[in-house]
Coordinates of C-alpha atoms and ligand atoms in Angstrom, one line a residue:
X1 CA 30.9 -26.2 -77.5
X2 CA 30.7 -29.4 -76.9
X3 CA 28.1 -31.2 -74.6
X4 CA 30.5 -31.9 -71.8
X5 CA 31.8 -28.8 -72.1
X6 CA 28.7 -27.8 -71.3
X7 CA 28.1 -30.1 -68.5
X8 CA 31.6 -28.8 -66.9
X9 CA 31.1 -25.1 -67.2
X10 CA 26.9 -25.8 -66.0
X11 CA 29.0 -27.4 -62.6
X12 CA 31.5 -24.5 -62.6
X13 CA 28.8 -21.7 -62.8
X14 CA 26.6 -23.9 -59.7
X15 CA 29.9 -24.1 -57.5
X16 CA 30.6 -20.4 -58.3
X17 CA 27.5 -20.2 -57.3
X18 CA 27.8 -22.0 -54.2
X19 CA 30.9 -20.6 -53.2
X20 CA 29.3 -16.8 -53.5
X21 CA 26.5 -18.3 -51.5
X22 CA 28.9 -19.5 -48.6
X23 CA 31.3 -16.4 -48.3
X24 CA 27.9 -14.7 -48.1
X25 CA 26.3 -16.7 -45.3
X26 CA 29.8 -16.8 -43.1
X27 CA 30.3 -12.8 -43.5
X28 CA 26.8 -13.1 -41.8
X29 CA 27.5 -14.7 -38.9
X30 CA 30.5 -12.9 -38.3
X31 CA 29.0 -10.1 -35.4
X32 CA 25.7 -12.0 -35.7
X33 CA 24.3 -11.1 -31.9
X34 CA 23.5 -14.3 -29.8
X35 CA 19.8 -14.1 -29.9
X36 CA 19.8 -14.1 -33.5
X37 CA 22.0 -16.8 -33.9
X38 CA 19.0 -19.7 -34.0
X39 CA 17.3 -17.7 -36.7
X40 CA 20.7 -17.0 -38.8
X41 CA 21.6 -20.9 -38.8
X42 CA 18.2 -22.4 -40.0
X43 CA 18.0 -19.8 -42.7
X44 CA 21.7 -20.6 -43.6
X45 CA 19.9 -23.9 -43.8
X46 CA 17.6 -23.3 -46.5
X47 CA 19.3 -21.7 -48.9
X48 CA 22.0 -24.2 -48.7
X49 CA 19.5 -27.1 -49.3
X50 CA 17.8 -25.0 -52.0
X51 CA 21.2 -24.5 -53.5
X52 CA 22.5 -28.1 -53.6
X53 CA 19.2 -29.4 -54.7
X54 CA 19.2 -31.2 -51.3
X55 CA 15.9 -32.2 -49.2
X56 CA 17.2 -31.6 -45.7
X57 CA 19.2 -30.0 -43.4
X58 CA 19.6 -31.0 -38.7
X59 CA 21.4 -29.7 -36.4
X60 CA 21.6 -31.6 -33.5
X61 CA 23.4 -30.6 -29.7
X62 CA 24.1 -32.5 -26.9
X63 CA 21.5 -32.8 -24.6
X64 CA 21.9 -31.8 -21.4
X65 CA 21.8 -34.6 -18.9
X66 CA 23.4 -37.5 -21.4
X67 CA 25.3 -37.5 -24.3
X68 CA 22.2 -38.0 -26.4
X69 CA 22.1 -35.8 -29.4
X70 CA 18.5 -33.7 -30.1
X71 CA 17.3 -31.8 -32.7
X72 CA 17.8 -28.1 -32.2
X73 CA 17.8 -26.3 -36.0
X74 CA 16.1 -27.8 -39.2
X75 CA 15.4 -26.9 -42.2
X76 CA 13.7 -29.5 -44.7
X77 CA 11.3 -29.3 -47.7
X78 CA 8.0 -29.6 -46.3
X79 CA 7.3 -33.4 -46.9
X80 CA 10.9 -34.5 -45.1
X81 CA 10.4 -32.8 -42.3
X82 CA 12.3 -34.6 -39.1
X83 CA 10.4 -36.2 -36.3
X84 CA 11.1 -33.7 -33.1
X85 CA 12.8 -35.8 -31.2
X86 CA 14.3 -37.6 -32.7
X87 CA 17.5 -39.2 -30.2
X88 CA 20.6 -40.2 -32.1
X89 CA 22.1 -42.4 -29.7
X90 CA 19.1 -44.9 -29.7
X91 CA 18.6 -45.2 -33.3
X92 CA 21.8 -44.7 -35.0
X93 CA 24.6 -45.5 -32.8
X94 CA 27.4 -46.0 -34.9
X95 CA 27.1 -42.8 -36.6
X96 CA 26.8 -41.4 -32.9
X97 CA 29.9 -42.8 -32.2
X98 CA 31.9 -41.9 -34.7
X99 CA 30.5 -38.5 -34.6
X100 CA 31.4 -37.9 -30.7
X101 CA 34.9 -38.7 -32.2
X102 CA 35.1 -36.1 -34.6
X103 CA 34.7 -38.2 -37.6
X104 CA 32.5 -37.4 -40.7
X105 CA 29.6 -39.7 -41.6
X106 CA 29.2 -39.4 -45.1
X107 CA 27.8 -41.9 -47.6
X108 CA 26.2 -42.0 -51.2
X109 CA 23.6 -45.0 -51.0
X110 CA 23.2 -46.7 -47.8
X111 CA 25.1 -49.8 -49.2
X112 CA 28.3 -47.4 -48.3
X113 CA 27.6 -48.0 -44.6
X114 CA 30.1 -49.7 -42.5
X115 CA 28.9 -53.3 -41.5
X116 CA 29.2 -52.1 -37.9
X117 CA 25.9 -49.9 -38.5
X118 CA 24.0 -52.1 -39.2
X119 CA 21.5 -50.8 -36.8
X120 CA 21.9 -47.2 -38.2
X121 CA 21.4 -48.6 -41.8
X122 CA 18.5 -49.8 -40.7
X123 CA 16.8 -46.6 -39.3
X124 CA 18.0 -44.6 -42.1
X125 CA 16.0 -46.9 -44.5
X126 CA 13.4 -46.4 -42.3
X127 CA 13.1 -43.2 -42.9
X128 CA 14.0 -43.6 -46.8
X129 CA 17.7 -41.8 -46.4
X130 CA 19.2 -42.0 -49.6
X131 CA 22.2 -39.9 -49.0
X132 CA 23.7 -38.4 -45.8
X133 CA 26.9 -35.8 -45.0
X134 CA 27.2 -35.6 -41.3
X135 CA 29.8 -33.0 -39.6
X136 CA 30.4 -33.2 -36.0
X137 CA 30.1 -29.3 -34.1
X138 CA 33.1 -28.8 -31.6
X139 CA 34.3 -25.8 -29.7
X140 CA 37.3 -26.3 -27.7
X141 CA 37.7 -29.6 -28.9
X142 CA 34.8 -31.2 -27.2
X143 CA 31.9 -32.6 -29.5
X144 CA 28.9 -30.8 -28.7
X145 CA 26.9 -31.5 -32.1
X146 CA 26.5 -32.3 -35.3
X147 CA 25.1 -30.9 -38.5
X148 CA 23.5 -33.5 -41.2
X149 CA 22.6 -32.8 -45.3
X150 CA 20.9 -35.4 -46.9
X151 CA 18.8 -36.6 -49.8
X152 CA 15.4 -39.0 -49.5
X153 CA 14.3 -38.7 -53.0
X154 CA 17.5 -39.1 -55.0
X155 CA 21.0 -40.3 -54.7
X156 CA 23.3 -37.9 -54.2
X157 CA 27.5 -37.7 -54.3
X158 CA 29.5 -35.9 -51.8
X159 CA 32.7 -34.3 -54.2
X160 CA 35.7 -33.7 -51.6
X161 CA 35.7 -30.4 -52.5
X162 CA 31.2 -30.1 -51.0
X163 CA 32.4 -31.9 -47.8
X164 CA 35.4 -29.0 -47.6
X165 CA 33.1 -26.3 -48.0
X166 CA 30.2 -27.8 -45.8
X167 CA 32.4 -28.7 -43.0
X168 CA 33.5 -24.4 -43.1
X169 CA 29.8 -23.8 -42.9
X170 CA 29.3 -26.2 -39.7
X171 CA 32.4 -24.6 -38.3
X172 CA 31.0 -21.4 -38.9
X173 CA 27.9 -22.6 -37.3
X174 CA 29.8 -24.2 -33.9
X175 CA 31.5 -20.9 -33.6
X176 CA 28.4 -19.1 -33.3
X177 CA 26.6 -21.6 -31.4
X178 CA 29.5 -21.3 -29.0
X179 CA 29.8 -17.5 -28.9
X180 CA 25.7 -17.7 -28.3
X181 CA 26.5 -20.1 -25.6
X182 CA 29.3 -18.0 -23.8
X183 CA 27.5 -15.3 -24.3
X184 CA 24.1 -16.2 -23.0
X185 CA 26.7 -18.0 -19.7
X186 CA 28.1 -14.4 -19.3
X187 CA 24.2 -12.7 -19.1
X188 CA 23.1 -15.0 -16.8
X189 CA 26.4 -14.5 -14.8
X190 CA 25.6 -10.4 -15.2
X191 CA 22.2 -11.1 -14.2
X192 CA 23.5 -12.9 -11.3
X193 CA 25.6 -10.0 -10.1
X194 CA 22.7 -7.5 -10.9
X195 CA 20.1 -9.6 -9.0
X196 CA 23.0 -10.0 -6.1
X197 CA 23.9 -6.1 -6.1
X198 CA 20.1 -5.4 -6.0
X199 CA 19.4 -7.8 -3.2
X200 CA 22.5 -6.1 -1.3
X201 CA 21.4 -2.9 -1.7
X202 CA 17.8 -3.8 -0.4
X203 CA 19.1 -5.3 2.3
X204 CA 21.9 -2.3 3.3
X205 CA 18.5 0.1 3.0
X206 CA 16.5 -2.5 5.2
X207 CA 19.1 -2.4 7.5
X208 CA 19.5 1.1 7.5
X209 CA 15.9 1.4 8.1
X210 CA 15.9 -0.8 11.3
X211 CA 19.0 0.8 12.4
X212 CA 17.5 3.9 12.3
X213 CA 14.1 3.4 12.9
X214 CA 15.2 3.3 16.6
X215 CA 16.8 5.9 17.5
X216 CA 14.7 8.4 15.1
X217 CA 11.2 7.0 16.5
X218 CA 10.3 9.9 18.9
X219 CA 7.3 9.2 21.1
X220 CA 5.3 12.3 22.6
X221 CA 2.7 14.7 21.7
X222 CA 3.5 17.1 24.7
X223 CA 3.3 20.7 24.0
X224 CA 6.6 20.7 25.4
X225 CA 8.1 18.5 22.9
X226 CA 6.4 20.0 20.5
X227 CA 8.4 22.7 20.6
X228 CA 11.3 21.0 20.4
X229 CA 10.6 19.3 17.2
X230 CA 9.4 22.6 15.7
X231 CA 13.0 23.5 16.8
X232 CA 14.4 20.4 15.0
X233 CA 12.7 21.4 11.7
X234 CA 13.5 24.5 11.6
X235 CA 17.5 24.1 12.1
X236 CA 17.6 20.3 10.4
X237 CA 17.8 21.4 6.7
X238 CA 20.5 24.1 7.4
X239 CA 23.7 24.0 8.0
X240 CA 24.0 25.6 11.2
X241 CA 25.9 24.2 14.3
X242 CA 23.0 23.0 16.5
X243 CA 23.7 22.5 20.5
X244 CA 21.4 20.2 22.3
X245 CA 21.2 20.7 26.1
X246 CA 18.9 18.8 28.5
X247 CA 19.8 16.6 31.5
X248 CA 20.4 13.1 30.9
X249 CA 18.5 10.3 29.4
X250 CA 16.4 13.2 27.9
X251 CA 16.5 12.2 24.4
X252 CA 19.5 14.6 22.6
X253 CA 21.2 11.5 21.2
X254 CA 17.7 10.9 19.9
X255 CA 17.0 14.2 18.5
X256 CA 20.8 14.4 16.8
X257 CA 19.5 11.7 15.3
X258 CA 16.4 13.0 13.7
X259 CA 17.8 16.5 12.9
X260 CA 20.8 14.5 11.0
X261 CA 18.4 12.5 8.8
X262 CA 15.8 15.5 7.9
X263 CA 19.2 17.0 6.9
X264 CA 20.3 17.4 3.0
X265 CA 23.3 15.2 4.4
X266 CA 21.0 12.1 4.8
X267 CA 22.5 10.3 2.5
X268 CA 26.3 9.5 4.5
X269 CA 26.2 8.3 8.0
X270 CA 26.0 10.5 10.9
X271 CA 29.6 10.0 12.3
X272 CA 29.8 10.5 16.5
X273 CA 31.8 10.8 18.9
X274 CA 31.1 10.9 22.6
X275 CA 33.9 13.1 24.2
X276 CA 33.7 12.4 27.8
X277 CA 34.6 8.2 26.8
X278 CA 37.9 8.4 25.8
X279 CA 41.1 10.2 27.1
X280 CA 42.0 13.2 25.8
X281 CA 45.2 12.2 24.0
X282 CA 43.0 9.7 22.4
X283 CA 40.2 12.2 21.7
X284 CA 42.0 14.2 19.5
X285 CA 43.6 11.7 17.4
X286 CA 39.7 10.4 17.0
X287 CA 38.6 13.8 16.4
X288 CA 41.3 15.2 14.1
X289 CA 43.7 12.1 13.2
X290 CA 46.8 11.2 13.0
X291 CA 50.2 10.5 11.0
X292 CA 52.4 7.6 11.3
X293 CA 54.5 8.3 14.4
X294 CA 52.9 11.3 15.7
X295 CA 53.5 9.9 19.0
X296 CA 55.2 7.0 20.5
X297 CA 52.8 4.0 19.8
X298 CA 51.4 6.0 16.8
X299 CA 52.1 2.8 14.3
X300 CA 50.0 3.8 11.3
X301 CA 48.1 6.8 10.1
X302 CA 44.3 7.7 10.5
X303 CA 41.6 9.4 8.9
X304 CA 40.0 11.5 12.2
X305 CA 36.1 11.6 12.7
X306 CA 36.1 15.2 10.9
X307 CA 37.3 13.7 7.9
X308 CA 34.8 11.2 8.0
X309 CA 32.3 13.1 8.3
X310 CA 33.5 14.7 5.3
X311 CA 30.1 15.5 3.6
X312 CA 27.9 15.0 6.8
X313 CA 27.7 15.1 9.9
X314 CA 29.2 14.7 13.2
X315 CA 27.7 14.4 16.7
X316 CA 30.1 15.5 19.4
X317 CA 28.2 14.0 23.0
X318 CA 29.5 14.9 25.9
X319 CA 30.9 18.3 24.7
X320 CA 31.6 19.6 28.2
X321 CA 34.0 17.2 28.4
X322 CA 36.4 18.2 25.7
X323 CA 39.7 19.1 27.2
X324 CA 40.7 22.9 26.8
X325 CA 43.3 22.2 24.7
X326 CA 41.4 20.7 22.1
X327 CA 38.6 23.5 22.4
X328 CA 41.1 26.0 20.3
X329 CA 41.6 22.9 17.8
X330 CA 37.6 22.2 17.2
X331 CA 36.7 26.1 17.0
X332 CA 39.3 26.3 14.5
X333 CA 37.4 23.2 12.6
X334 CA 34.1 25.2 13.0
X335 CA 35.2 28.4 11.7
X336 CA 37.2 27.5 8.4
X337 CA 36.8 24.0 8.2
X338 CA 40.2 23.6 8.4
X339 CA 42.1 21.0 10.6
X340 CA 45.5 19.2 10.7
X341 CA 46.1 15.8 11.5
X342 CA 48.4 15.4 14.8
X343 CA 51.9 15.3 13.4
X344 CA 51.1 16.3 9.8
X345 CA 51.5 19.9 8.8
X346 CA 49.1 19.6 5.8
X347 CA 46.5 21.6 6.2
X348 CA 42.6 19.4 5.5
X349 CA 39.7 21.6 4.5
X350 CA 36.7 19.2 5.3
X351 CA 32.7 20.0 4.8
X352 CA 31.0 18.6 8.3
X353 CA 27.5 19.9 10.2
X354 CA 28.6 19.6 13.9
X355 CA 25.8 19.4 16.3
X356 CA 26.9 18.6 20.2
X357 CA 25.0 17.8 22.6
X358 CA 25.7 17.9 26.7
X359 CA 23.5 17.9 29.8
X360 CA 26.2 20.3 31.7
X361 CA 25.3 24.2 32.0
X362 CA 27.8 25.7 29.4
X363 CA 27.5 28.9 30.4
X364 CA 28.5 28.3 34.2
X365 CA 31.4 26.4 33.0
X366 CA 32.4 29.5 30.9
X367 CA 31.8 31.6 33.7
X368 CA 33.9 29.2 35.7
X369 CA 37.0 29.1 33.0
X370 CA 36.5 25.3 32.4
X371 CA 34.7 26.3 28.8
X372 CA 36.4 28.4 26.2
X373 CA 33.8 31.5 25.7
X374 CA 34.5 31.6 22.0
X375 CA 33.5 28.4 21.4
X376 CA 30.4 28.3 23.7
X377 CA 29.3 31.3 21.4
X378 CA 30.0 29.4 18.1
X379 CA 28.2 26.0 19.3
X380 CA 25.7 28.2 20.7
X381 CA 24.2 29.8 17.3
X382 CA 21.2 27.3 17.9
X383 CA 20.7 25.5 21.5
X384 CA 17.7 23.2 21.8
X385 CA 16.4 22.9 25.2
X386 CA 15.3 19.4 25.4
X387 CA 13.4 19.5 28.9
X388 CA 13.1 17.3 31.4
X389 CA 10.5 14.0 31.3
X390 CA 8.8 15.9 34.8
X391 CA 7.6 18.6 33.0
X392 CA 6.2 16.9 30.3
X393 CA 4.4 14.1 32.2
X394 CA 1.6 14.2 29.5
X395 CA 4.2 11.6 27.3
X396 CA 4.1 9.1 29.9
X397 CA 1.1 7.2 29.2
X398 CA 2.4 7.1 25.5
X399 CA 5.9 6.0 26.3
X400 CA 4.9 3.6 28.4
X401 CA 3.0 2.5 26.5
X402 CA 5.5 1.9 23.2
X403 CA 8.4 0.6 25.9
X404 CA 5.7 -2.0 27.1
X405 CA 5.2 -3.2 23.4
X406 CA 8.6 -3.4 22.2
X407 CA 9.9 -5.2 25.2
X408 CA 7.0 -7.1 25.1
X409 CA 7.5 -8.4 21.5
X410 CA 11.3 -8.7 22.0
X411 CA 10.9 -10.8 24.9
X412 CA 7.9 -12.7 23.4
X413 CA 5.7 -11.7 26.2
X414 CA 2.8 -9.4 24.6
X415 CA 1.8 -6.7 27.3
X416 CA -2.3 -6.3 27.1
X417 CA -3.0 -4.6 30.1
X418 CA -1.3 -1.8 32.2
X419 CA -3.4 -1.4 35.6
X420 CA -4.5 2.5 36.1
X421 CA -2.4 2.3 39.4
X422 CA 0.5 1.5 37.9
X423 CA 0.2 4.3 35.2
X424 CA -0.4 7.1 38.0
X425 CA 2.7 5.9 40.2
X426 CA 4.7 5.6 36.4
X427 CA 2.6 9.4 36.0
X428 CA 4.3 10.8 39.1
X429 CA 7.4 9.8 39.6
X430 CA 10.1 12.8 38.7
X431 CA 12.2 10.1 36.6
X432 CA 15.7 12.1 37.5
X433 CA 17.2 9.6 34.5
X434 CA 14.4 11.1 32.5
X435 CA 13.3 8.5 29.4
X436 CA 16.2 6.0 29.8
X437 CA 14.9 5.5 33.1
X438 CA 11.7 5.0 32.5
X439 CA 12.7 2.6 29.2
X440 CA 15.2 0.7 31.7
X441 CA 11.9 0.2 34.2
X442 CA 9.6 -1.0 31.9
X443 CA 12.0 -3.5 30.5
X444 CA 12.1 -4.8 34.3
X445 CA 8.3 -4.7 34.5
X446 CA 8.0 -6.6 31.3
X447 CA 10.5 -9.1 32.3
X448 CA 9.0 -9.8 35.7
X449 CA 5.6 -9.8 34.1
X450 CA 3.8 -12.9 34.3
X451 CA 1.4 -12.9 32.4
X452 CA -0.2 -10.2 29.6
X453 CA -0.8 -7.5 32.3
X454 CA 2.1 -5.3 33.0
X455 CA 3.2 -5.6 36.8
X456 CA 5.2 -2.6 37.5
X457 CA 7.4 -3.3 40.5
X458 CA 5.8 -0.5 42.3
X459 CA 8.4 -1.4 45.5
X460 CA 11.3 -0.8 43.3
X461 CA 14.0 2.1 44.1
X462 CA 12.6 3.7 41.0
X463 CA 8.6 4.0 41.4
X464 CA 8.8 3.6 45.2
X465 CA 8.6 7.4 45.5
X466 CA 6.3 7.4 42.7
X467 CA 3.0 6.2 45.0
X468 CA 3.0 9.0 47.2
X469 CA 4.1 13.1 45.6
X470 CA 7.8 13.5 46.9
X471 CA 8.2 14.5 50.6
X472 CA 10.1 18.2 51.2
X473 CA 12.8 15.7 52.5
X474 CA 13.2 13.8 49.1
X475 CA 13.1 17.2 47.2
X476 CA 15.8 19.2 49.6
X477 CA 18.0 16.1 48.6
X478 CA 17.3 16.0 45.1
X479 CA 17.9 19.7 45.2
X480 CA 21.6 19.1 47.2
X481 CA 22.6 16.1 44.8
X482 CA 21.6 18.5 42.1
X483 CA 23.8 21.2 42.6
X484 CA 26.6 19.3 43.9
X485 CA 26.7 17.3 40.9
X486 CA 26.5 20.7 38.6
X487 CA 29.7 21.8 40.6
X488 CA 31.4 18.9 40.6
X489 CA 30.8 18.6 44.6
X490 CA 32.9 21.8 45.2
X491 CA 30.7 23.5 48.1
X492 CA 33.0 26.6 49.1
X493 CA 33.1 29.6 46.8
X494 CA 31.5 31.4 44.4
X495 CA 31.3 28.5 41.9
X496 CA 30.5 25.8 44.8
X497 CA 27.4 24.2 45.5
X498 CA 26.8 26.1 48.6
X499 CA 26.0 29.8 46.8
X500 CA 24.5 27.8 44.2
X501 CA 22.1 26.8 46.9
X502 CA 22.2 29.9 48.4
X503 CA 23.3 28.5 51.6
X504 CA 26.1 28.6 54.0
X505 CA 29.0 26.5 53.1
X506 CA 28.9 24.9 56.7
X507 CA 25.0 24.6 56.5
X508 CA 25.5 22.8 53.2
X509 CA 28.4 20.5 54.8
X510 CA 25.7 19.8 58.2
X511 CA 22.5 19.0 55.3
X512 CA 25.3 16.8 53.5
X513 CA 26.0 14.9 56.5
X514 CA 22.6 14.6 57.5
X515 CA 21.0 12.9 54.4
X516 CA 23.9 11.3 54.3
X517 CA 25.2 12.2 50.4
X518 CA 28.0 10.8 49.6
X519 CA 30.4 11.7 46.5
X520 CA 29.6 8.7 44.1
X521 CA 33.5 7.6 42.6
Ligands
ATP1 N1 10.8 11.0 22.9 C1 11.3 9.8 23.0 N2 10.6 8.7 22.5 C2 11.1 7.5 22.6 N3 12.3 7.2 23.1 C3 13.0 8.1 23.6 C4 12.6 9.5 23.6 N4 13.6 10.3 24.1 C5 14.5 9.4 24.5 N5 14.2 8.1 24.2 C6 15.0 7.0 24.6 O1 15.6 7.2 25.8 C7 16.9 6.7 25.9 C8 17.9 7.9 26.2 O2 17.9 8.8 25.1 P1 19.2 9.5 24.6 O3 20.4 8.6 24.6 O4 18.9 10.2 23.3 O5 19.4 10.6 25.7 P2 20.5 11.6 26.0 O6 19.8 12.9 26.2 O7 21.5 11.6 24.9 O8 21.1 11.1 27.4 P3 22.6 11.3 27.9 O9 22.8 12.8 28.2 O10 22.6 10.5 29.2 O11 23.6 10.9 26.9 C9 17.2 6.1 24.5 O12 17.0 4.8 24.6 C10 16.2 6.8 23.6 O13 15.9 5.9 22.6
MG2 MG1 23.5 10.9 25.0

C-alpha cells in the first residue's frame, strides 16, 4: 500500500471514528432529563476535543439583561482554559454579529478574518487563537447562543464535511438546552400553581377557622351547661337526629354548631335552613328542590338543602314553623332518606344528620294538632334542653367578660375594668333574650364606654330591672307575656293562655288590660 493510501484510509478510520463518536453522543441526549443536560453537553465537549485533537471547546448563551453572550459550558485542556467571563460583544464584535445572524464564523489562521474584525482579530491573537469554528445555537429561530472549537497550539482546517457534523452536534445541543429551558419554565410554572393551591388551601382552612371559631366558642362553666355539653358529646359522633329546645337567644344555633363539627361529618359544611324565614312554597323548594317548571316562575332546576347536605349535615331552626304539609315530606326524608324534588318523580336517596332546633314547646303543639306526632317522636330520639341564661347566672361574669373583650378589640376600645356594681345588676337581671341579649348590651356598654372601664348603661330598658330583684308586678307580666306568647295570644280554651295560667279567661282579659299588654304585630 502505498503511503497515501495510508494517509487516506488513517483519515477514513478517524472520521469513522468520529462519526461513531457523534451518533453516540446525539442518541444521548435524546431523553437526557433537564438537570442533566449541563453535565451531558460539557462531557459531549471533551470527547469531541479529544477526538479532533482540538484544544477547546465554549458554549456561550445570551445573557439575560443584553444581548451579550457568556460562558455557560467549557471544556478545554487544562492550560487553555477560558477566562470566566469572558463577554463576546465587547471583544469580538464582528463575530458577535454575524453570529446573532445565524452565520458560521469559521477560519483556519487568523489571516482568514474579514477586514471588518479587525477588532476580533485582535483579541483572538491575544489570546493566541490559531483556529476557530463557531456555530450559532437557535431554537425557534431566535439566536440564543453559540458553540466555538478551536485550536491555540496548531493550525487547524475545517473540511465541509467537520463543519456539517459539528453544526448536528450544536443542534443537538440547542435542542436540549431548549427542552432544559421549557422544561425548567414549566417547573417553575408547576411550582407556581403548587405554591398558589397551597396558599389557597391555607387560607380556605384559615377562613374556616375564623368562621367557625365563632359560633363554636362556647363560654360557661355552669353546671348547668355542663350538662349540656356532656349531652353534645355524647350524641355528636353519632348519627342520631338531635332536637335542641331552649327559649331564644339561648345558644342552639351555637350548640348545632359544635355538635356538627365534633361530628365524623366535619369535613363538608353544615348546610341550614331556618324554617320560620321563608314562605312555605318557598320552604320546600329550599328543603327538597325543584325541576324546571314545577310551578309557574319555576325557570330552572335546583339542588334542595337535603341534597346538599348530602354527606353532612343539616340544621333545620325554627322547626315549629314547618308547615304541616311539609311535615309528612321531611319525616319521609328522616325515615328512608328518600325525597323527590317538587315536580320530578325520581326518587333521591340522600345521606344527611338532621338536627332542629326550636324554642316552641313541641309537645303542646302536638297536643294542639299544629305538630304532626310522628314526627315530634322521630326528631325527638335525642332533645337537648338548653336552659335558660337565669338559671345559670354563674356564666355571667364569664360572658361578660368575653363580650366586653371582643367588642372591645373590634371597636378598638380595650375594656380594662368592669365596676362590681355593674356586674351584680348584669348578675341579676332575668335576661328574657337570654345570651343575645346580654351580647347585644354589652356591645352598647362598649360603644358608649369612654374610656377603658366598662360603663353599663344601668338606666337602659334592659338592666333597669336589673338594680333592684323583679317586683311581683314585673314577674305576673313576664308570666302573662309568657304564656300568651306560647299560645299564640289565644286566651279562651283549653289550649289558651288563660288555663295555661290557670286563670279565668275574663280574669286574664282584666290583668291584660291592666298592664296594658298589647299583641306585638
Ligand atoms: N355559651 C355561649 N357562649 C358564648 N356565646 C354564646 C353562648 N350561647 C349563645 N351565645 C351567643 O348568643 C347569641 C345567640 O345564640 P344562638 O343564635 O345560638 O341562640 P338560639 O338559641 O339559636 O336563639 P334563637 O332561638 O333566637 O334562634 C349568638 O351570638 C351566640 O354566639
Ligand atoms: Mg337560632
Amino acid at each position: 500500500m502505498t503511503r497515501e493510501a495510508e494517509a487516506l484510509r488513517a483519515e477514513l478510520e478517524e472520521r469513522l471514528r468520529f462519526e461513531a463518536l457523534l451518533v453516540d453522543l446525539s442518541a444521548r441526549f435524546v431523553h437526557v432529563p433537564a438537570d442533566q443536560v449541563d453535565g451531558m453537553i460539557e462531557e459531549a465537549q471533551r470527547r469531541i476535543v479529544q477526538a479532533l485533537g482540538l484544544d477547546r471547546s465554549t458554549l456561550l448563551q445570551r445573557a439575560d439583561t443584553d444581548d451579550d453572550l457568556v460562558i455557560t459550558h467549557a471544556w478545554a485542556v487544562p492550560e487553555f482554559a477560558p477566562q470566566p467571563g469572558l463577554f463576546a460583544k465587547r471583544n469580538f464584535p464582528w463575530v458577535h454579529q454575524t453570529l446573532l445572524r445565524g452565520g458560521i464564523v469559521r477560519f483556519s489562521t487568523l489571516e482568514e478574518l474579514p477586514a471588518e474584525a479587525g477588532l476580533d482579530q485582535a483579541a483572538f491573537r491575544s489570546v493566541q487563537q490559531k483556529s476557530n469554528v463557531i456555530f450559532p445555537l437557535a431554537s425557534t429561530g431566535k439566536v440564543f447562543g453559540a458553540l466555538s472549537f478551536g485550536t491555540f497550539r496548531a493550525q487547524r482546517e475545517w473540511s465541509d464535511v467537520l463543519v456539517q457534523r459539528l453544526q448536528l452536534m450544536a443542534d443537538i445541543f440547542a435542542n436540549a438546552l431548549a427542552r432544559q429551558r421549557s422544561e425548567q419554565a414549566l417547573q417553575r410554572a408547576l411550582d407556581d400553581v403548587t405554591r398558589l393551591k397551597q396558599q389557597l388551601e391555607a387560607e380556605n382552612a384559615y377562613l374556616r377557622e375564623v368562621a367557625e371559631a365563632q359560633p363554636s366558642d362556647i363560654v360557661g362553666n355552669s353546671p348547668a351547661l355542663k350538662r349540656v355539653l356532656s349531652q353534645v358529646d355524647h350524641v355528636a359522633p353519632t348519627d342520631a337526629t338531635t332536637l335542641l329546645l331552649g327559649e331564644t337567644g339561648t345558644g342552639k344555633e351555637l350548640l348545632a354548631h359544635l355538635i356538627h363539627r365534633r361530628s365524623r361529618r366535619k369535613d363538608r359544611a353544615m348546610v341550614k335552613l331556618n324554617c320560620a324565614a321563608l314562605p312555605p312554597t318557598l320552604i320546600e323548594a329550599e328543603l327538597f328542590g325543584r325541576e324546571k317548571g314545577a310551578y309557574t316562575g319555576a325557570l330552572t332546576r335546583q339542588a334542595g338543602r337535603f341534597e346538599l347536605a348530602h354527606g353532612s349535615t343539616i340544621f333545620l331552626d325554627e322547626i315549629a314553623e314547618l308547615p304541616l304539609e311539609l311535615q309528612v315530606k321531611l319525616l319521609r326524608v328522616l325515615e328512608d332518606g328518600q325525597l323527590e324534588r317538587i315536580g320530578s318523580i325520581k326518587t333521591l336517596t340522600v345521606d344527611v344528620r338532621v338536627i332542629a332546633a326550636t324554642n316552641r314547646d313541641l309537645a303542646k303543639l302536638v297536643a294542639h294538632g299544629k305538630f304532626r306526632e310522628d314526627l315530634y317522636y322521630r326528631l325527638n330520639v335525642f332533645p337537648i334542653a338548653v336552659p335558660p341564661l337565669r338559671e345559670r347566672g354563674e356564666d355571667i361574669p364569664l360572658l361578660v367578660w368575653t363580650f366586653a373583650k371582643q367588642f372591645g378589640q373590634a371597636l378598638g376600645k380595650p375594656v380594662e375594668r368592669i365596676p362590681q356594681d355593674a356586674m351584680d345588676a348584669l348578675r341579676h337581671y332575668p335576661w328574657p333574650g337570654n345570651i343575645r341579649e346580654l351580647r347585644n348590651v354589652i356591645e352598647r356598654a362598649v360603644i358608649v364606654s369612654e374610656n377603658s372601664t366598662l360603663q353599663v348603661p344601668l338606666g337602659s330598658a334592659a338592666v333597669a330591672g336589673a338594680v333592684a330583684p323583679p317586683t311581683l308586678a314585673a314577674t305576673e307580666r313576664a308570666q302573662i307575656l309568657a304564656a300568651l306568647e306560647q299560645t299564640g295570644w289565644r286566651i279562651r280554651g283549653s289550649a289558651g293562655a288563660a288555663a295555661l295560667l290557670g286563670l279565668k279567661p275574663t280574669t286574664l282579659e282584666s290583668r291584660i288590660k291592666k298592664l296594658r299588654l298589647q299583641r306585638p304585630r
